[in-house]
Amino acid sequence: MFYLKLAQRNIRKSFKNFAPFLLATIMMFVLNFILASIAFSPQLDKLGIKSVSVVLIIGQVILIPFSIGIEIYAYRFLLKKRSREFGLYDILGLGKAQIIVVALFELLFLLLATVLLGTIAGVILSKFLFLVFIALIGGNYFNLTFSMLGFAMPTIVALTAFVLLAVISTWTIHHHSSLALLHSENQGEREPKSRGFLAFLGVLLLVVGYYMAITVKIGPSLVTTFAGAVLLVIVGTYLFYVAFTIWYLKRQKRGRRYYQPEKFITTNALLYRMKQNAIGLGNITILVTMAIVTLVTTVMLQTGLKQTVISNMPFTTELSAMNTGDTHVGNVSEEQFKSILSQTEKKSQVNLKKGIQYVDYGTPRMILSSGKHVTINHLTDSYNKAGVTTVQVVSRDTLIKLGNKLPKLAPNDVLIHNYSGHFNAETINWFGQLLYVKGQTTNVKNYPTQSSIGNSMMIVAQNDAQAEQLYQRIKFDANSYTIPRRTLITNLSKRGSKKVVKAFKAEGKSSVSPISTSAVDRFALLQEAQVYTGGFLFIGFTLGLTFIIGAALIIYYKQIAEGEQDKEAFRILQEVGLSKKEVSQTINSQIRLLFFMPIVVAIVHFAGAYMMVSKIINAFGITNKTLMLSVSGGVILLIAVLYYIIYKITSRSYVNIVQRHV
Amino acid sequence: MLLEVNHLEKIFKTRFSKETTAALRDIDFSVENGEYIAIMGESGSGKTTLLNILATLEHPTNGTVALNGNNITNIKANDLAKFRREHLGFVFQDFNLLDTLNVRDNIYLPLVLNRKPVQMMKERIGTLAPLLNISELLNKQPFELSGGQKQRVAIARALMTQPDLILGDEPTAALDSKNSDRLLNLFEQINDEGQTILMVTHSSVVASHAKRVLFIKDGMIYHQLYRAERSTSDFNKEINLAMGSVLGGN
């Protein structure tokens, strides 16, 4: 097999050219492998967290087209280098068909190497990452077993990518003359055309995208608005690099200061560099933005989660009972509740005497009129009507029992606690009853807070009886009603809490009267939430890592490609009379500009997406604004540092190329 | 005396052994204002090293080069670039035009680097472009030009600064014979207007257009010929004869 041997020899001889491509395909294979092997691992079933695998599969749906794109990008780069050799074969008398056969054999070898090396690296890395993953979700399974699907997925992805590459390779060789192949590395290029309309369109799309993202409203249209804004910004980003930068540089050329040495050289060099790199810079920008958004979101979910669970559940154990037989104004009597509790104590052998009892009137959404004299007259099940606020009715007695200090109130007096925003009404017309607002409680201790989307407030009534009376006035309809729940909250040990929750729930089932009981254990809740967000965090890290590796590969290719071109310019400029120092200064300033541009644009993109991202995170009940800011800052810093390290390492190969002949 | 070269010596050391190679040994010559000199030699004779030293791109091991009485071998590294762009013009065999600049900007480049006013650039290109027959090409990109056109653009670039000395390194090597002839005539014409030119070549045809030819071999100048009133073809014959006598027949 002559062609087989030729292909083999080619790869060995010019491994330097093949190595970056192989690196790209192996990296993409490994990332696919990790996601697939964890998503399809039988361990997830055992852990009872099947939902996580759904999240991981969604991650794959994003990763697969991305990795195929990267591989094509890397291959086109390789093909450009190989073209010369192919052209030479053609001239030496190897027909195009035969050259294609050689190229396909090369691809076959590369595919085998990718699958083989990728699997080895993948097994090792995924075992390691699985440990990280398990630690994140707080489990204690330490072994990852692989399923067939975990192997098959990445292989199929690689196979698909290579079939595409084979098509590209065949097409390229077939459609280029041998001379064109021979000289494809050094073709002169026309100065890029200025396209004012596209430049304008790009900026317009960015502005519209940002505007949509900043003014987005919570509601069913959130997802479509988000997707629309993202699409606009992506297209706008490419147009920005492809058209706007060139339009801007062309304008510079007409400027008065054009004939100054620094501007003269930089403007012209950048014009060409932008022409060649616009898409690459666009890709890097979008990848870096995606990495920032993914990491911020997942880190926020993870760090904000514990805080949220604890503020929602100031006590470890929450037991409540309600009368489902009378959904309108039904209530469990104090005696009934006491008997259920004493049965629970008996069965679980845990003392509940220290617990605090109160009635939880729920969190109905109501429509508030504005102004100093607010009327509250009906409920709604909608989130996004004007004036919608979640209103909790709480007895002053309950808050005092929980350790709050509050002023005394007359029967028709209330205090207001705002979770968000300002509510400065003097009176409230509460379903026909006039209430006087006697003040605002700024901070409520130990009461389970409701993290809800949109505005929410708490109305503190004089005492238990008054709270009950306010609740009774609410005009419920079939779509929106709440059932009052008699509740006990207390702090217990992890074991005690578990036993009590089990016993209390069983009591509700055995009870003859239409009473249903529900019990929440903070330990279990935290565990559950951790599984959920741990899965997200893992996806976030893997995807973030993928995006950064993708950006790194693109930067690497850019550096090599630019090095080859700059080598010439570097030499000529010196001969014409620019000192070595001046030349490297000019080239460095260009490189720095190209290096910083994507990350600056990415940060601007993220700033545009900030409101939207924080609203999405709000939907998970995390509302800590300072946390959001510091996490964002940290992630941006981390990515900037990573990006800089990648740049430093890869720019060494650039410097090597450029300085070789100087 | 425009250029004086005294006892020039250049020894290369290989990086990993102690062996040394003498590229130039004791080169001595001088150039008057308005001269047109060709330095002729085979490849490996040391002519490119000599040109590189005259161009201040390399340092001699021993000896001095003086331009207008100033020793240029001890100019500080930081001032070399400035010196080059103010006093020397270069014409290379592979033209060395920047792909990223159009023809006009390539020609402007040395004056831009010297921070000269745009008005001056326009004036000079106004006289040079018709002379070199490149007026039509000014708005094109280098890759759109033929070899001969590129070399004329490179000459225009070299002349823009009105240098003391034009250095040519095989300026016709990449041109066909027709373009080569045109270019050599152009050099003569420029020289007639007072421009001093020094070029290195291995071609007797090219050398025969110069007013004086220095022969270099194994790092030494061993002969020189003046053209005087001879035609280029006669001078060419004499050059070949001189080469043949040294190399042992032709």
PDB file of N, CA, C and O in Angstrom, chain A residues 579-640:
ATOM      1  N   SER A 579      14.358  50.735  13.588  1.00  0.00           N
ATOM      2  CA  SER A 579      15.262  49.959  14.434  1.00  0.00           C
ATOM      3  C   SER A 579      14.527  48.737  14.952  1.00  0.00           C
ATOM      4  O   SER A 579      13.303  48.683  14.978  1.00  0.00           O
ATOM      5  N   LYS A 580      15.320  47.743  15.363  1.00  0.00           N
ATOM      6  CA  LYS A 580      14.763  46.495  15.877  1.00  0.00           C
ATOM      7  C   LYS A 580      13.776  46.779  17.005  1.00  0.00           C
ATOM      8  O   LYS A 580      12.708  46.205  17.091  1.00  0.00           O
ATOM      9  N   LYS A 581      14.188  47.724  17.867  1.00  0.00           N
ATOM     10  CA  LYS A 581      13.353  48.051  19.018  1.00  0.00           C
ATOM     11  C   LYS A 581      12.022  48.649  18.564  1.00  0.00           C
ATOM     12  O   LYS A 581      10.962  48.258  19.047  1.00  0.00           O
ATOM     13  N   GLU A 582      12.119  49.585  17.605  1.00  0.00           N
ATOM     14  CA  GLU A 582      10.898  50.223  17.120  1.00  0.00           C
ATOM     15  C   GLU A 582       9.974  49.207  16.470  1.00  0.00           C
ATOM     16  O   GLU A 582       8.760  49.246  16.650  1.00  0.00           O
ATOM     17  N   VAL A 583      10.594  48.297  15.700  1.00  0.00           N
ATOM     18  CA  VAL A 583       9.777  47.287  15.028  1.00  0.00           C
ATOM     19  C   VAL A 583       9.053  46.418  16.048  1.00  0.00           C
ATOM     20  O   VAL A 583       7.845  46.204  15.959  1.00  0.00           O
ATOM     21  N   SER A 584       9.791  45.966  17.065  1.00  0.00           N
ATOM     22  CA  SER A 584       9.110  45.088  18.021  1.00  0.00           C
ATOM     23  C   SER A 584       8.076  45.865  18.824  1.00  0.00           C
ATOM     24  O   SER A 584       7.054  45.314  19.212  1.00  0.00           O
ATOM     25  N   GLN A 585       8.344  47.166  19.024  1.00  0.00           N
ATOM     26  CA  GLN A 585       7.337  47.979  19.717  1.00  0.00           C
ATOM     27  C   GLN A 585       6.043  48.044  18.904  1.00  0.00           C
ATOM     28  O   GLN A 585       4.956  47.845  19.432  1.00  0.00           O
ATOM     29  N   THR A 586       6.191  48.327  17.601  1.00  0.00           N
ATOM     30  CA  THR A 586       4.983  48.415  16.770  1.00  0.00           C
ATOM     31  C   THR A 586       4.242  47.087  16.753  1.00  0.00           C
ATOM     32  O   THR A 586       3.027  47.056  16.910  1.00  0.00           O
ATOM     33  N   ILE A 587       5.006  46.012  16.564  1.00  0.00           N
ATOM     34  CA  ILE A 587       4.338  44.716  16.476  1.00  0.00           C
ATOM     35  C   ILE A 587       3.697  44.345  17.808  1.00  0.00           C
ATOM     36  O   ILE A 587       2.558  43.880  17.851  1.00  0.00           O
ATOM     37  N   ASN A 588       4.400  44.634  18.892  1.00  0.00           N
ATOM     38  CA  ASN A 588       3.810  44.345  20.205  1.00  0.00           C
ATOM     39  C   ASN A 588       2.526  45.112  20.429  1.00  0.00           C
ATOM     40  O   ASN A 588       1.576  44.580  20.990  1.00  0.00           O
ATOM     41  N   SER A 589       2.520  46.381  20.005  1.00  0.00           N
ATOM     42  CA  SER A 589       1.310  47.167  20.260  1.00  0.00           C
ATOM     43  C   SER A 589       0.138  46.601  19.465  1.00  0.00           C
ATOM     44  O   SER A 589      -0.979  46.569  19.948  1.00  0.00           O
ATOM     45  N   GLN A 590       0.425  46.109  18.254  1.00  0.00           N
ATOM     46  CA  GLN A 590      -0.652  45.482  17.479  1.00  0.00           C
ATOM     47  C   GLN A 590      -1.148  44.223  18.173  1.00  0.00           C
ATOM     48  O   GLN A 590      -2.348  43.982  18.279  1.00  0.00           O
ATOM     49  N   ILE A 591      -0.190  43.409  18.609  1.00  0.00           N
ATOM     50  CA  ILE A 591      -0.559  42.131  19.222  1.00  0.00           C
ATOM     51  C   ILE A 591      -1.362  42.377  20.489  1.00  0.00           C
ATOM     52  O   ILE A 591      -2.372  41.727  20.753  1.00  0.00           O
ATOM     53  N   ARG A 592      -0.905  43.372  21.268  1.00  0.00           N
ATOM     54  CA  ARG A 592      -1.620  43.667  22.506  1.00  0.00           C
ATOM     55  C   ARG A 592      -3.048  44.086  22.219  1.00  0.00           C
ATOM     56  O   ARG A 592      -3.985  43.658  22.877  1.00  0.00           O
ATOM     57  N   LEU A 593      -3.187  44.911  21.192  1.00  0.00           N
ATOM     58  CA  LEU A 593      -4.525  45.376  20.826  1.00  0.00           C
ATOM     59  C   LEU A 593      -5.411  44.181  20.472  1.00  0.00           C
ATOM     60  O   LEU A 593      -6.531  44.050  20.957  1.00  0.00           O
ATOM     61  N   LEU A 594      -4.873  43.292  19.643  1.00  0.00           N
ATOM     62  CA  LEU A 594      -5.656  42.128  19.226  1.00  0.00           C
ATOM     63  C   LEU A 594      -5.912  41.188  20.396  1.00  0.00           C
ATOM     64  O   LEU A 594      -6.905  40.485  20.435  1.00  0.00           O
ATOM     65  N   PHE A 595      -4.979  41.180  21.347  1.00  0.00           N
ATOM     66  CA  PHE A 595      -5.123  40.321  22.508  1.00  0.00           C
ATOM     67  C   PHE A 595      -6.200  40.848  23.440  1.00  0.00           C
ATOM     68  O   PHE A 595      -7.039  40.105  23.933  1.00  0.00           O
ATOM     69  N   PHE A 596      -6.178  42.168  23.634  1.00  0.00           N
ATOM     70  CA  PHE A 596      -7.122  42.727  24.604  1.00  0.00           C
ATOM     71  C   PHE A 596      -8.514  42.933  24.031  1.00  0.00           C
ATOM     72  O   PHE A 596      -9.484  42.902  24.759  1.00  0.00           O
ATOM     73  N   MET A 597      -8.596  43.123  22.716  1.00  0.00           N
ATOM     74  CA  MET A 597      -9.895  43.442  22.139  1.00  0.00           C
ATOM     75  C   MET A 597     -10.962  42.393  22.477  1.00  0.00           C
ATOM     76  O   MET A 597     -12.025  42.761  22.982  1.00  0.00           O
ATOM     77  N   PRO A 598     -10.703  41.092  22.224  1.00  0.00           N
ATOM     78  CA  PRO A 598     -11.773  40.128  22.512  1.00  0.00           C
ATOM     79  C   PRO A 598     -12.187  40.123  23.980  1.00  0.00           C
ATOM     80  O   PRO A 598     -13.374  40.030  24.281  1.00  0.00           O
ATOM     81  N   ILE A 599     -11.212  40.257  24.867  1.00  0.00           N
ATOM     82  CA  ILE A 599     -11.584  40.146  26.273  1.00  0.00           C
ATOM     83  C   ILE A 599     -12.326  41.405  26.724  1.00  0.00           C
ATOM     84  O   ILE A 599     -13.278  41.332  27.493  1.00  0.00           O
ATOM     85  N   VAL A 600     -11.940  42.558  26.173  1.00  0.00           N
ATOM     86  CA  VAL A 600     -12.666  43.787  26.512  1.00  0.00           C
ATOM     87  C   VAL A 600     -14.088  43.710  25.966  1.00  0.00           C
ATOM     88  O   VAL A 600     -15.063  43.994  26.679  1.00  0.00           O
ATOM     89  N   VAL A 601     -14.217  43.281  24.719  1.00  0.00           N
ATOM     90  CA  VAL A 601     -15.560  43.174  24.128  1.00  0.00           C
ATOM     91  C   VAL A 601     -16.386  42.151  24.914  1.00  0.00           C
ATOM     92  O   VAL A 601     -17.568  42.364  25.182  1.00  0.00           O
ATOM     93  N   ALA A 602     -15.735  41.046  25.321  1.00  0.00           N
ATOM     94  CA  ALA A 602     -16.451  40.020  26.086  1.00  0.00           C
ATOM     95  C   ALA A 602     -16.957  40.596  27.414  1.00  0.00           C
ATOM     96  O   ALA A 602     -18.078  40.313  27.833  1.00  0.00           O
ATOM     97  N   ILE A 603     -16.129  41.428  28.062  1.00  0.00           N
ATOM     98  CA  ILE A 603     -16.553  42.009  29.337  1.00  0.00           C
ATOM     99  C   ILE A 603     -17.709  42.981  29.105  1.00  0.00           C
ATOM    100  O   ILE A 603     -18.673  43.012  29.873  1.00  0.00           O
ATOM    101  N   VAL A 604     -17.637  43.730  28.008  1.00  0.00           N
ATOM    102  CA  VAL A 604     -18.752  44.630  27.674  1.00  0.00           C
ATOM    103  C   VAL A 604     -20.016  43.804  27.432  1.00  0.00           C
ATOM    104  O   VAL A 604     -21.098  44.142  27.920  1.00  0.00           O
ATOM    105  N   HIS A 605     -19.872  42.703  26.706  1.00  0.00           N
ATOM    106  CA  HIS A 605     -21.027  41.819  26.477  1.00  0.00           C
ATOM    107  C   HIS A 605     -21.611  41.348  27.802  1.00  0.00           C
ATOM    108  O   HIS A 605     -22.820  41.335  27.993  1.00  0.00           O
ATOM    109  N   PHE A 606     -20.714  40.935  28.683  1.00  0.00           N
ATOM    110  CA  PHE A 606     -21.194  40.422  29.968  1.00  0.00           C
ATOM    111  C   PHE A 606     -21.895  41.528  30.753  1.00  0.00           C
ATOM    112  O   PHE A 606     -22.922  41.294  31.379  1.00  0.00           O
ATOM    113  N   ALA A 607     -21.326  42.742  30.691  1.00  0.00           N
ATOM    114  CA  ALA A 607     -21.980  43.869  31.365  1.00  0.00           C
ATOM    115  C   ALA A 607     -23.388  44.050  30.817  1.00  0.00           C
ATOM    116  O   ALA A 607     -24.338  44.297  31.563  1.00  0.00           O
ATOM    117  N   GLY A 608     -23.522  43.889  29.487  1.00  0.00           N
ATOM    118  CA  GLY A 608     -24.843  43.995  28.873  1.00  0.00           C
ATOM    119  C   GLY A 608     -25.770  42.891  29.350  1.00  0.00           C
ATOM    120  O   GLY A 608     -26.971  43.098  29.538  1.00  0.00           O
ATOM    121  N   ALA A 609     -25.196  41.704  29.560  1.00  0.00           N
ATOM    122  CA  ALA A 609     -26.017  40.550  29.954  1.00  0.00           C
ATOM    123  C   ALA A 609     -26.239  40.495  31.460  1.00  0.00           C
ATOM    124  O   ALA A 609     -26.986  39.658  31.947  1.00  0.00           O
ATOM    125  N   TYR A 610     -25.560  41.409  32.194  1.00  0.00           N
ATOM    126  CA  TYR A 610     -25.544  41.322  33.657  1.00  0.00           C
ATOM    127  C   TYR A 610     -26.945  41.275  34.255  1.00  0.00           C
ATOM    128  O   TYR A 610     -27.263  40.423  35.083  1.00  0.00           O
ATOM    129  N   MET A 611     -27.792  42.224  33.807  1.00  0.00           N
ATOM    130  CA  MET A 611     -29.148  42.287  34.347  1.00  0.00           C
ATOM    131  C   MET A 611     -29.894  40.982  34.099  1.00  0.00           C
ATOM    132  O   MET A 611     -30.560  40.447  34.980  1.00  0.00           O
ATOM    133  N   MET A 612     -29.734  40.496  32.866  1.00  0.00           N
ATOM    134  CA  MET A 612     -30.450  39.292  32.490  1.00  0.00           C
ATOM    135  C   MET A 612     -29.971  38.098  33.319  1.00  0.00           C
ATOM    136  O   MET A 612     -30.774  37.320  33.830  1.00  0.00           O
ATOM    137  N   VAL A 613     -28.655  37.989  33.441  1.00  0.00           N
ATOM    138  CA  VAL A 613     -28.101  36.869  34.209  1.00  0.00           C
ATOM    139  C   VAL A 613     -28.573  36.948  35.661  1.00  0.00           C
ATOM    140  O   VAL A 613     -28.998  35.949  36.240  1.00  0.00           O
ATOM    141  N   SER A 614     -28.560  38.167  36.221  1.00  0.00           N
ATOM    142  CA  SER A 614     -28.946  38.247  37.635  1.00  0.00           C
ATOM    143  C   SER A 614     -30.440  37.963  37.795  1.00  0.00           C
ATOM    144  O   SER A 614     -30.862  37.431  38.822  1.00  0.00           O
ATOM    145  N   LYS A 615     -31.234  38.271  36.769  1.00  0.00           N
ATOM    146  CA  LYS A 615     -32.652  37.937  36.872  1.00  0.00           C
ATOM    147  C   LYS A 615     -32.871  36.432  36.825  1.00  0.00           C
ATOM    148  O   LYS A 615     -33.731  35.883  37.513  1.00  0.00           O
ATOM    149  N   ILE A 616     -32.084  35.774  35.996  1.00  0.00           N
ATOM    150  CA  ILE A 616     -32.210  34.310  35.919  1.00  0.00           C
ATOM    151  C   ILE A 616     -31.813  33.685  37.255  1.00  0.00           C
ATOM    152  O   ILE A 616     -32.461  32.768  37.760  1.00  0.00           O
ATOM    153  N   ILE A 617     -30.741  34.232  37.824  1.00  0.00           N
ATOM    154  CA  ILE A 617     -30.291  33.699  39.111  1.00  0.00           C
ATOM    155  C   ILE A 617     -31.339  33.999  40.194  1.00  0.00           C
ATOM    156  O   ILE A 617     -31.592  33.177  41.067  1.00  0.00           O
ATOM    157  N   ASN A 618     -31.964  35.184  40.099  1.00  0.00           N
ATOM    158  CA  ASN A 618     -33.058  35.524  41.017  1.00  0.00           C
ATOM    159  C   ASN A 618     -34.146  34.477  40.997  1.00  0.00           C
ATOM    160  O   ASN A 618     -34.743  34.160  42.019  1.00  0.00           O
ATOM    161  N   ALA A 619     -34.392  33.951  39.801  1.00  0.00           N
ATOM    162  CA  ALA A 619     -35.466  32.979  39.656  1.00  0.00           C
ATOM    163  C   ALA A 619     -35.175  31.723  40.483  1.00  0.00           C
ATOM    164  O   ALA A 619     -36.074  30.987  40.846  1.00  0.00           O
ATOM    165  N   PHE A 620     -33.903  31.497  40.777  1.00  0.00           N
ATOM    166  CA  PHE A 620     -33.545  30.372  41.639  1.00  0.00           C
ATOM    167  C   PHE A 620     -33.570  30.776  43.109  1.00  0.00           C
ATOM    168  O   PHE A 620     -33.145  30.015  43.968  1.00  0.00           O
ATOM    169  N   GLY A 621     -33.989  32.000  43.362  1.00  0.00           N
ATOM    170  CA  GLY A 621     -34.131  32.437  44.742  1.00  0.00           C
ATOM    171  C   GLY A 621     -32.884  33.062  45.327  1.00  0.00           C
ATOM    172  O   GLY A 621     -32.798  33.273  46.530  1.00  0.00           O
ATOM    173  N   ILE A 622     -31.900  33.366  44.489  1.00  0.00           N
ATOM    174  CA  ILE A 622     -30.682  33.975  45.014  1.00  0.00           C
ATOM    175  C   ILE A 622     -30.695  35.451  44.651  1.00  0.00           C
ATOM    176  O   ILE A 622     -30.684  35.818  43.482  1.00  0.00           O
ATOM    177  N   THR A 623     -30.764  36.290  45.683  1.00  0.00           N
ATOM    178  CA  THR A 623     -30.964  37.704  45.403  1.00  0.00           C
ATOM    179  C   THR A 623     -29.840  38.577  45.941  1.00  0.00           C
ATOM    180  O   THR A 623     -29.966  39.784  45.983  1.00  0.00           O
ATOM    181  N   ASN A 624     -28.752  37.968  46.343  1.00  0.00           N
ATOM    182  CA  ASN A 624     -27.660  38.726  46.949  1.00  0.00           C
ATOM    183  C   ASN A 624     -26.878  39.490  45.885  1.00  0.00           C
ATOM    184  O   ASN A 624     -26.150  38.914  45.090  1.00  0.00           O
ATOM    185  N   LYS A 625     -27.035  40.819  45.891  1.00  0.00           N
ATOM    186  CA  LYS A 625     -26.460  41.619  44.796  1.00  0.00           C
ATOM    187  C   LYS A 625     -24.953  41.765  44.936  1.00  0.00           C
ATOM    188  O   LYS A 625     -24.221  41.742  43.947  1.00  0.00           O
ATOM    189  N   THR A 626     -24.469  41.937  46.183  1.00  0.00           N
ATOM    190  CA  THR A 626     -23.015  42.090  46.353  1.00  0.00           C
ATOM    191  C   THR A 626     -22.307  40.793  45.982  1.00  0.00           C
ATOM    192  O   THR A 626     -21.244  40.822  45.380  1.00  0.00           O
ATOM    193  N   LEU A 627     -22.950  39.671  46.354  1.00  0.00           N
ATOM    194  CA  LEU A 627     -22.359  38.375  46.003  1.00  0.00           C
ATOM    195  C   LEU A 627     -22.221  38.261  44.494  1.00  0.00           C
ATOM    196  O   LEU A 627     -21.181  37.882  43.971  1.00  0.00           O
ATOM    197  N   MET A 628     -23.271  38.653  43.788  1.00  0.00           N
ATOM    198  CA  MET A 628     -23.283  38.601  42.326  1.00  0.00           C
ATOM    199  C   MET A 628     -22.139  39.428  41.753  1.00  0.00           C
ATOM    200  O   MET A 628     -21.429  38.993  40.854  1.00  0.00           O
ATOM    201  N   LEU A 629     -21.965  40.634  42.319  1.00  0.00           N
ATOM    202  CA  LEU A 629     -20.905  41.514  41.818  1.00  0.00           C
ATOM    203  C   LEU A 629     -19.526  40.906  42.061  1.00  0.00           C
ATOM    204  O   LEU A 629     -18.677  40.896  41.166  1.00  0.00           O
ATOM    205  N   SER A 630     -19.319  40.383  43.280  1.00  0.00           N
ATOM    206  CA  SER A 630     -17.977  39.885  43.570  1.00  0.00           C
ATOM    207  C   SER A 630     -17.695  38.590  42.823  1.00  0.00           C
ATOM    208  O   SER A 630     -16.574  38.379  42.364  1.00  0.00           O
ATOM    209  N   VAL A 631     -18.720  37.743  42.663  1.00  0.00           N
ATOM    210  CA  VAL A 631     -18.511  36.525  41.872  1.00  0.00           C
ATOM    211  C   VAL A 631     -18.167  36.898  40.431  1.00  0.00           C
ATOM    212  O   VAL A 631     -17.225  36.367  39.839  1.00  0.00           O
ATOM    213  N   SER A 632     -18.908  37.868  39.867  1.00  0.00           N
ATOM    214  CA  SER A 632     -18.633  38.300  38.498  1.00  0.00           C
ATOM    215  C   SER A 632     -17.205  38.810  38.376  1.00  0.00           C
ATOM    216  O   SER A 632     -16.474  38.444  37.454  1.00  0.00           O
ATOM    217  N   GLY A 633     -16.839  39.675  39.333  1.00  0.00           N
ATOM    218  CA  GLY A 633     -15.483  40.228  39.307  1.00  0.00           C
ATOM    219  C   GLY A 633     -14.444  39.123  39.369  1.00  0.00           C
ATOM    220  O   GLY A 633     -13.482  39.114  38.598  1.00  0.00           O
ATOM    221  N   GLY A 634     -14.680  38.172  40.287  1.00  0.00           N
ATOM    222  CA  GLY A 634     -13.728  37.071  40.448  1.00  0.00           C
ATOM    223  C   GLY A 634     -13.601  36.245  39.187  1.00  0.00           C
ATOM    224  O   GLY A 634     -12.494  35.921  38.749  1.00  0.00           O
ATOM    225  N   VAL A 635     -14.748  35.917  38.584  1.00  0.00           N
ATOM    226  CA  VAL A 635     -14.723  35.088  37.375  1.00  0.00           C
ATOM    227  C   VAL A 635     -14.013  35.815  36.238  1.00  0.00           C
ATOM    228  O   VAL A 635     -13.180  35.236  35.536  1.00  0.00           O
ATOM    229  N   ILE A 636     -14.318  37.115  36.084  1.00  0.00           N
ATOM    230  CA  ILE A 636     -13.672  37.882  35.015  1.00  0.00           C
ATOM    231  C   ILE A 636     -12.165  37.912  35.233  1.00  0.00           C
ATOM    232  O   ILE A 636     -11.377  37.688  34.307  1.00  0.00           O
ATOM    233  N   LEU A 637     -11.782  38.127  36.474  1.00  0.00           N
ATOM    234  CA  LEU A 637     -10.353  38.157  36.790  1.00  0.00           C
ATOM    235  C   LEU A 637      -9.712  36.815  36.459  1.00  0.00           C
ATOM    236  O   LEU A 637      -8.662  36.739  35.804  1.00  0.00           O
ATOM    237  N   LEU A 638     -10.376  35.737  36.907  1.00  0.00           N
ATOM    238  CA  LEU A 638      -9.848  34.393  36.667  1.00  0.00           C
ATOM    239  C   LEU A 638      -9.664  34.152  35.171  1.00  0.00           C
ATOM    240  O   LEU A 638      -8.617  33.682  34.720  1.00  0.00           O
ATOM    241  N   ILE A 639     -10.687  34.501  34.394  1.00  0.00           N
ATOM    242  CA  ILE A 639     -10.617  34.239  32.959  1.00  0.00           C
ATOM    243  C   ILE A 639      -9.564  35.120  32.310  1.00  0.00           C
ATOM    244  O   ILE A 639      -8.806  34.671  31.436  1.00  0.00           O
ATOM    245  N   ALA A 640      -9.484  36.375  32.774  1.00  0.00           N
ATOM    246  CA  ALA A 640      -8.461  37.270  32.216  1.00  0.00           C
ATOM    247  C   ALA A 640      -7.069  36.712  32.479  1.00  0.00           C
ATOM    248  O   ALA A 640      -6.212  36.705  31.594  1.00  0.00           O
TER     249      ALA A 640
END
